[in-house]
Structure formats: structure tokens, C-alpha cells
Amino acid sequence: MATEDADPIAPETCPTATGMPMLGLGTWQNDDAEQCAESVRTALEAGYRHIDTAQAYDNEDAVGEGIAQADVDREDIFLATKIWISNLEHDDVLETARDSLDRLGVDYVDLLYVHWPAGEYDAEETLSAFSELYDEGLIENVAVSNFQPEQLEEAVDVCDAPIFANQVELHPLLPQDEIREACENYDVEVVGYSPLARGQVFDQPELQAVAEKHGVTEAQVSLAWAREKGVTAIPKATGEDHIEDNWASLTVDLDQDDIDTIDAIDETSREVDPDFAPWN
């Protein structure tokens, strides 16, 4: 468990997946501008180097402000944002991606996602625009989010640029085995949002038992479990305590018995389930 007198955990301690830090700060629903900027600054100065936002979060300005305030070089930050479903027509992608860069105050983002395969999404039209942004150097990597295996296969087939990652809800109550297998088959990284199942992990006896065994929190166990699965986790946190507690998960080493215990959880819960989701 993180303590006030614990030695700081250096950024290079965080493992990477194809250059992407495997623990990042999520900013979904962090829509108080001052609080959002402060949480981003706090995370970066604590050691985080992966920040995730989206057009739909309405906080790109604040995220950019937090990056500007932090004593961390832009080149050392892996920054991701997402194009919302109403902006996925070809020309809208090109225009609104540039708007996102302006709001973030950066010349490029490291990762640009299709937020959902919904709304104005058309695989060929949408992803051709992403490829143009990639070729122009405005985005370092093309990614998708909330894609089922069949949508991922289509995206990989039609996109001229490589599909770098698929971001999906993923936690011990929704391990997404099928999607993780598909991503492995297509050499696509998996990024997990809501990795703490909106707090439900704290109530799971299996996670409580593993946490007690290691003297850490259920949140840290869940994040360590994701890492063992090869998943990059981006937990949302606003306060300094939670930001640092999540970061301290990098020191948690689970053994196979721990993994087996967590994998045996038979409760399933999906926290994000809009009507337009591809599984509905």
C-alpha cells in the first residue's frame, strides 16, 4: 500500500507495450476544468506518462492545461484522445482531430481512437481519414475503441495505417477473453478502461483475499492483474491519494495462485453499455 514515506516510483518502472506505458490516467467524467488540470499535473509529476482523454469528455482544454503545468516534457508523454461518433465522416475526422490538437495545445497526439463503431462510422471512410492524419504526422498511431472482434478484423483489413490498440472496458468482472484473443491475433494492443469496475472491485471477496495477502489495495490488485494479462489500464482518478495508490500498483507482483483466484470470479458486470454499442 502506498505510504507517505515510500520512495517515489520512477516513470521508467512502468512497463510498456509497443512503447505505450501500461498504466495511464483516465479522465472520463473528470469535467471540472480546474480539477481535471490538477489531476493531470499531479499524475505526470507522480510518474505517469500516459494520459487518456476524448472529445466527448469535454475536457481536452483542461487536459492540455495540466500537461502545460507539469514539469514533464511533451515528448515524454503518451497522449491519447478519441473522435466522437458524430464526427466520424471523413472530412469531420480531419477537421475535429485538428480541433482536438488545438484544445490540447499540442502538435500531435500519440494515439487517436475511433471512440465507438457507431454513429457516422464507416470503416473505409473513417479510417482513410485516420490514415491521412497518420501520414501527416498529426497522430503517431491509429486506434479503435469498443470494437468487437468482427469490427476489429474489418478495421485491420481496410486501414492503410496499422491499428495500434483497441480500448475496451476490461476488469476482473469483465475480462474480455475473446477480444483479447482477437487483438493478439491481429497484433493489436489492448487498453482497458474502467479497470476498477467503477469501484465494484473493492467488494469482491477474491480480490479482497489477494489484497490482504499482499498488504495492498483491491485497486492495486486489479491493476496488477490487468498488467499480467498484457492489458494497459487507464484508471480514472482525481485526488492525489487515488492517483498515487494506482501508481503504486506497479510494485505489486501477483503469483499464479493469485491470477487463478481472480480468474475464478464468476460474477460478470458491464459498466458501460449504451444502446449504440456493437454488442447490443
One Martini backbone bead per residue (centre of mass of N, CA, C, O) as a GRO file, in nm:
protein
  280
    1MET     BB    1   0.098   0.034   0.020
    2ALA     BB    2   0.078   0.355   0.010
    3THR     BB    3   0.313   0.592   0.139
    4GLU     BB    4   0.453   0.884   0.237
    5ASP     BB    5   0.761   0.737   0.272
    6ALA     BB    6   0.780   0.638   0.002
    7ASP     BB    7   0.933   0.572  -0.267
    8PRO     BB    8   0.951   0.671  -0.563
    9ILE     BB    9   0.810   0.595  -0.880
   10ALA     BB   10   0.943   0.558  -1.165
   11PRO     BB   11   0.860   0.581  -1.491
   12GLU     BB   12   1.051   0.332  -1.584
   13THR     BB   13   0.886   0.115  -1.421
   14CYS     BB   14   0.693   0.120  -1.645
   15PRO     BB   15   0.565  -0.069  -1.856
   16THR     BB   16   0.556  -0.158  -2.204
   17ALA     BB   17   0.354  -0.135  -2.517
   18THR     BB   18   0.489  -0.047  -2.785
   19GLY     BB   19   0.568   0.226  -2.600
   20MET     BB   20   0.327   0.198  -2.400
   21PRO     BB   21   0.217   0.277  -2.113
   22MET     BB   22   0.051   0.041  -1.881
   23LEU     BB   23  -0.010   0.315  -1.716
   24GLY     BB   24  -0.286   0.538  -1.679
   25LEU     BB   25  -0.487   0.832  -1.719
   26GLY     BB   26  -0.812   0.879  -1.669
   27THR     BB   27  -1.091   1.135  -1.774
   28TRP     BB   28  -1.357   1.039  -1.728
   29GLN     BB   29  -1.573   1.269  -1.577
   30ASN     BB   30  -1.344   1.504  -1.574
   31ASP     BB   31  -1.522   1.820  -1.591
   32ASP     BB   32  -1.345   1.982  -1.403
   33ALA     BB   33  -1.110   2.187  -1.502
   34GLU     BB   34  -0.931   2.225  -1.252
   35GLN     BB   35  -0.923   1.930  -1.161
   36CYS     BB   36  -0.815   1.806  -1.420
   37ALA     BB   37  -0.549   1.959  -1.440
   38GLU     BB   38  -0.446   1.864  -1.160
   39SER     BB   39  -0.450   1.558  -1.213
   40VAL     BB   40  -0.252   1.560  -1.448
   41ARG     BB   41  -0.017   1.692  -1.303
   42THR     BB   42   0.005   1.491  -1.070
   43ALA     BB   43   0.055   1.239  -1.239
   44LEU     BB   44   0.310   1.329  -1.388
   45GLU     BB   45   0.473   1.391  -1.116
   46ALA     BB   46   0.441   1.082  -1.016
   47GLY     BB   47   0.502   0.923  -1.333
   48TYR     BB   48   0.319   0.949  -1.540
   49ARG     BB   49   0.290   0.892  -1.929
   50HIS     BB   50  -0.034   0.842  -1.955
   51ILE     BB   51  -0.297   1.007  -2.138
   52ASP     BB   52  -0.666   1.007  -2.133
   53THR     BB   53  -0.905   1.112  -2.380
   54ALA     BB   54  -1.190   1.312  -2.522
   55GLN     BB   55  -1.425   1.480  -2.681
   56ALA     BB   56  -1.670   1.378  -2.492
   57TYR     BB   57  -1.541   1.491  -2.214
   58ASP     BB   58  -1.485   1.803  -2.215
   59ASN     BB   59  -1.131   1.820  -2.141
   60GLU     BB   60  -0.892   1.899  -2.331
   61ASP     BB   61  -0.811   2.171  -2.218
   62ALA     BB   62  -0.740   2.068  -1.931
   63VAL     BB   63  -0.532   1.862  -2.012
   64GLY     BB   64  -0.343   2.067  -2.147
   65GLU     BB   65  -0.296   2.232  -1.889
   66GLY     BB   66  -0.166   2.004  -1.722
   67ILE     BB   67   0.072   1.960  -1.913
   68ALA     BB   68   0.183   2.253  -1.895
   69GLN     BB   69   0.226   2.245  -1.574
   70ALA     BB   70   0.412   2.024  -1.601
   71ASP     BB   71   0.745   1.880  -1.535
   72VAL     BB   72   0.708   1.768  -1.851
   73ASP     BB   73   0.778   1.652  -2.142
   74ARG     BB   74   0.600   1.599  -2.417
   75GLU     BB   75   0.780   1.358  -2.536
   76ASP     BB   76   0.714   1.181  -2.259
   77ILE     BB   77   0.414   1.173  -2.360
   78PHE     BB   78   0.124   0.966  -2.377
   79LEU     BB   79  -0.129   1.080  -2.599
   80ALA     BB   80  -0.492   1.047  -2.585
   81THR     BB   81  -0.769   1.040  -2.819
   82LYS     BB   82  -1.119   1.092  -2.940
   83ILE     BB   83  -1.362   1.028  -3.181
   84TRP     BB   84  -1.670   1.101  -3.223
   85ILE     BB   85  -1.957   0.968  -3.374
   86SER     BB   86  -2.035   1.258  -3.517
   87ASN     BB   87  -1.708   1.272  -3.646
   88LEU     BB   88  -1.668   1.012  -3.872
   89GLU     BB   89  -1.647   1.156  -4.107
   90HIS     BB   90  -1.395   1.226  -4.297
   91ASP     BB   91  -1.386   1.546  -4.268
   92ASP     BB   92  -1.445   1.550  -3.961
   93VAL     BB   93  -1.194   1.414  -3.868
   94LEU     BB   94  -0.992   1.625  -3.973
   95GLU     BB   95  -1.111   1.870  -3.820
   96THR     BB   96  -1.147   1.758  -3.517
   97ALA     BB   97  -0.857   1.676  -3.469
   98ARG     BB   98  -0.745   1.964  -3.482
   99ASP     BB   99  -0.916   2.068  -3.251
  100SER     BB  100  -0.791   1.884  -3.038
  101LEU     BB  101  -0.505   1.991  -3.058
  102ASP     BB  102  -0.575   2.279  -2.977
  103ARG     BB  103  -0.691   2.212  -2.696
  104LEU     BB  104  -0.422   2.057  -2.603
  105GLY     BB  105  -0.159   2.209  -2.714
  106VAL     BB  106  -0.066   2.033  -2.973
  107ASP     BB  107   0.088   1.874  -3.263
  108TYR     BB  108   0.026   1.587  -3.132
  109VAL     BB  109  -0.070   1.245  -3.109
  110ASP     BB  110  -0.011   0.915  -3.013
  111LEU     BB  111  -0.338   0.863  -2.998
  112LEU     BB  112  -0.619   0.771  -3.216
  113TYR     BB  113  -0.963   0.724  -3.173
  114VAL     BB  114  -1.231   0.531  -3.223
  115HIS     BB  115  -1.476   0.535  -2.999
  116TRP     BB  116  -1.705   0.413  -3.195
  117PRO     BB  117  -1.897   0.181  -3.396
  118ALA     BB  118  -2.078   0.458  -3.469
  119GLY     BB  119  -2.288   0.646  -3.630
  120GLU     BB  120  -2.058   0.775  -3.874
  121TYR     BB  121  -1.941   0.504  -3.913
  122ASP     BB  122  -1.692   0.408  -4.165
  123ALA     BB  123  -1.438   0.227  -4.223
  124GLU     BB  124  -1.318   0.353  -4.483
  125GLU     BB  125  -1.369   0.658  -4.435
  126THR     BB  126  -1.259   0.692  -4.151
  127LEU     BB  127  -0.973   0.544  -4.182
  128SER     BB  128  -0.866   0.726  -4.408
  129ALA     BB  129  -0.841   0.974  -4.227
  130PHE     BB  130  -0.648   0.856  -4.023
  131SER     BB  131  -0.423   0.799  -4.229
  132GLU     BB  132  -0.375   1.094  -4.302
  133LEU     BB  133  -0.288   1.186  -4.020
  134TYR     BB  134  -0.052   0.991  -4.005
  135ASP     BB  135   0.102   1.096  -4.260
  136GLU     BB  136   0.120   1.398  -4.133
  137GLY     BB  137   0.191   1.363  -3.808
  138LEU     BB  138  -0.064   1.408  -3.604
  139ILE     BB  139  -0.036   1.094  -3.566
  140GLU     BB  140   0.122   0.804  -3.442
  141ASN     BB  141  -0.161   0.643  -3.391
  142VAL     BB  142  -0.402   0.398  -3.455
  143ALA     BB  143  -0.738   0.357  -3.312
  144VAL     BB  144  -0.972   0.167  -3.117
  145SER     BB  145  -1.313   0.143  -2.970
  146ASN     BB  146  -1.537  -0.096  -2.888
  147PHE     BB  147  -1.441  -0.349  -3.045
  148GLN     BB  148  -1.517  -0.616  -3.199
  149PRO     BB  149  -1.377  -0.865  -3.371
  150GLU     BB  150  -1.520  -0.790  -3.644
  151GLN     BB  151  -1.438  -0.487  -3.645
  152LEU     BB  152  -1.135  -0.532  -3.624
  153GLU     BB  153  -1.092  -0.687  -3.881
  154GLU     BB  154  -1.189  -0.464  -4.071
  155ALA     BB  155  -0.989  -0.243  -3.984
  156VAL     BB  156  -0.731  -0.393  -4.059
  157ASP     BB  157  -0.806  -0.426  -4.363
  158VAL     BB  158  -0.868  -0.100  -4.440
  159CYS     BB  159  -0.620   0.014  -4.302
  160ASP     BB  160  -0.319   0.157  -4.385
  161ALA     BB  161  -0.273   0.176  -4.102
  162PRO     BB  162  -0.199   0.067  -3.814
  163ILE     BB  163  -0.346  -0.104  -3.552
  164PHE     BB  164  -0.263  -0.051  -3.220
  165ALA     BB  165  -0.556  -0.033  -3.064
  166ASN     BB  166  -0.801  -0.158  -2.815
  167GLN     BB  167  -1.058  -0.003  -2.633
  168VAL     BB  168  -1.189  -0.150  -2.331
  169GLU     BB  169  -1.374  -0.288  -2.112
  170LEU     BB  170  -1.164  -0.391  -1.821
  171HIS     BB  171  -1.197  -0.653  -1.574
  172PRO     BB  172  -1.258  -0.901  -1.344
  173LEU     BB  173  -1.580  -0.876  -1.450
  174LEU     BB  174  -1.440  -0.818  -1.761
  175PRO     BB  175  -1.198  -0.990  -1.939
  176GLN     BB  176  -1.216  -1.027  -2.252
  177ASP     BB  177  -1.109  -1.287  -2.404
  178GLU     BB  178  -1.192  -1.257  -2.705
  179ILE     BB  179  -1.061  -0.980  -2.756
  180ARG     BB  180  -0.774  -1.051  -2.671
  181GLU     BB  181  -0.735  -1.268  -2.886
  182ALA     BB  182  -0.782  -1.091  -3.134
  183CYS     BB  183  -0.556  -0.889  -3.078
  184GLU     BB  184  -0.327  -1.093  -3.087
  185ASN     BB  185  -0.378  -1.186  -3.384
  186TYR     BB  186  -0.343  -0.858  -3.484
  187ASP     BB  187  -0.135  -0.696  -3.319
  188VAL     BB  188  -0.309  -0.566  -3.072
  189GLU     BB  189  -0.358  -0.362  -2.832
  190VAL     BB  190  -0.475  -0.344  -2.488
  191VAL     BB  191  -0.719  -0.122  -2.348
  192GLY     BB  192  -0.839  -0.048  -2.015
  193TYR     BB  193  -1.140   0.049  -1.901
  194SER     BB  194  -1.262   0.046  -1.601
  195PRO     BB  195  -1.057  -0.142  -1.407
  196LEU     BB  196  -1.258  -0.100  -1.130
  197ALA     BB  197  -1.564  -0.112  -1.183
  198ARG     BB  198  -1.658   0.138  -1.030
  199GLY     BB  199  -1.562  -0.012  -0.740
  200GLN     BB  200  -1.638  -0.326  -0.734
  201VAL     BB  201  -1.362  -0.454  -0.647
  202PHE     BB  202  -1.395  -0.396  -0.332
  203ASP     BB  203  -1.638  -0.640  -0.309
  204GLN     BB  204  -1.441  -0.879  -0.372
  205PRO     BB  205  -1.327  -1.152  -0.214
  206GLU     BB  206  -1.087  -1.228  -0.395
  207LEU     BB  207  -0.952  -0.946  -0.389
  208GLN     BB  208  -0.933  -0.923  -0.085
  209ALA     BB  209  -0.747  -1.166  -0.041
  210VAL     BB  210  -0.509  -1.072  -0.217
  211ALA     BB  211  -0.465  -0.801  -0.079
  212GLU     BB  212  -0.403  -0.915   0.203
  213LYS     BB  213  -0.158  -1.087   0.125
  214HIS     BB  214   0.004  -0.811   0.012
  215GLY     BB  215  -0.078  -0.533   0.144
  216VAL     BB  216  -0.311  -0.415  -0.043
  217THR     BB  217  -0.520  -0.308  -0.281
  218GLU     BB  218  -0.774  -0.384  -0.493
  219ALA     BB  219  -0.680  -0.192  -0.711
  220GLN     BB  220  -0.389  -0.297  -0.736
  221VAL     BB  221  -0.468  -0.583  -0.813
  222SER     BB  222  -0.627  -0.518  -1.072
  223LEU     BB  223  -0.387  -0.381  -1.220
  224ALA     BB  224  -0.193  -0.622  -1.204
  225TRP     BB  225  -0.374  -0.819  -1.356
  226ALA     BB  226  -0.380  -0.667  -1.622
  227ARG     BB  227  -0.077  -0.677  -1.673
  228GLU     BB  228  -0.063  -0.993  -1.681
  229LYS     BB  229  -0.260  -0.975  -1.951
  230GLY     BB  230  -0.145  -0.726  -2.131
  231VAL     BB  231  -0.288  -0.470  -2.006
  232THR     BB  232  -0.378  -0.139  -2.041
  233ALA     BB  233  -0.437   0.085  -1.783
  234ILE     BB  234  -0.702   0.364  -1.722
  235PRO     BB  235  -0.755   0.501  -1.450
  236LYS     BB  236  -0.959   0.693  -1.275
  237ALA     BB  237  -0.837   1.002  -1.118
  238THR     BB  238  -0.826   1.293  -0.892
  239GLY     BB  239  -0.686   1.232  -0.644
  240GLU     BB  240  -0.380   1.191  -0.506
  241ASP     BB  241  -0.423   0.922  -0.359
  242HIS     BB  242  -0.532   0.757  -0.607
  243ILE     BB  243  -0.304   0.811  -0.800
  244GLU     BB  244  -0.083   0.680  -0.615
  245ASP     BB  245  -0.215   0.404  -0.569
  246ASN     BB  246  -0.214   0.316  -0.864
  247TRP     BB  247   0.092   0.347  -0.913
  248ALA     BB  248   0.170   0.130  -0.686
  249SER     BB  249   0.093  -0.126  -0.859
  250LEU     BB  250   0.385  -0.169  -0.982
  251THR     BB  251   0.477  -0.336  -0.706
  252VAL     BB  252   0.285  -0.568  -0.784
  253ASP     BB  253   0.317  -0.927  -0.742
  254LEU     BB  254   0.172  -1.188  -0.899
  255ASP     BB  255   0.072  -1.503  -0.876
  256GLN     BB  256  -0.083  -1.776  -0.998
  257ASP     BB  257  -0.286  -1.799  -0.768
  258ASP     BB  258  -0.397  -1.516  -0.797
  259ILE     BB  259  -0.496  -1.538  -1.087
  260ASP     BB  260  -0.685  -1.778  -1.041
  261THR     BB  261  -0.866  -1.639  -0.835
  262ILE     BB  262  -0.962  -1.410  -1.024
  263ASP     BB  263  -1.058  -1.590  -1.267
  264ALA     BB  264  -1.292  -1.730  -1.075
  265ILE     BB  265  -1.476  -1.516  -1.111
  266ASP     BB  266  -1.847  -1.529  -1.164
  267GLU     BB  267  -1.887  -1.233  -1.198
  268THR     BB  268  -2.074  -1.005  -1.408
  269SER     BB  269  -1.981  -0.668  -1.538
  270ARG     BB  270  -2.126  -0.390  -1.715
  271GLU     BB  271  -2.080  -0.035  -1.713
  272VAL     BB  272  -2.079   0.006  -2.037
  273ASP     BB  273  -2.416   0.036  -2.221
  274PRO     BB  274  -2.504   0.145  -2.491
  275ASP     BB  275  -2.725   0.118  -2.749
  276PHE     BB  276  -2.479   0.156  -2.977
  277ALA     BB  277  -2.347  -0.088  -2.915
  278PRO     BB  278  -2.226  -0.370  -3.084
  279TRP     BB  279  -2.368  -0.580  -2.866
  280ASN     BB  280  -2.683  -0.458  -2.915
   0.00000   0.00000   0.00000
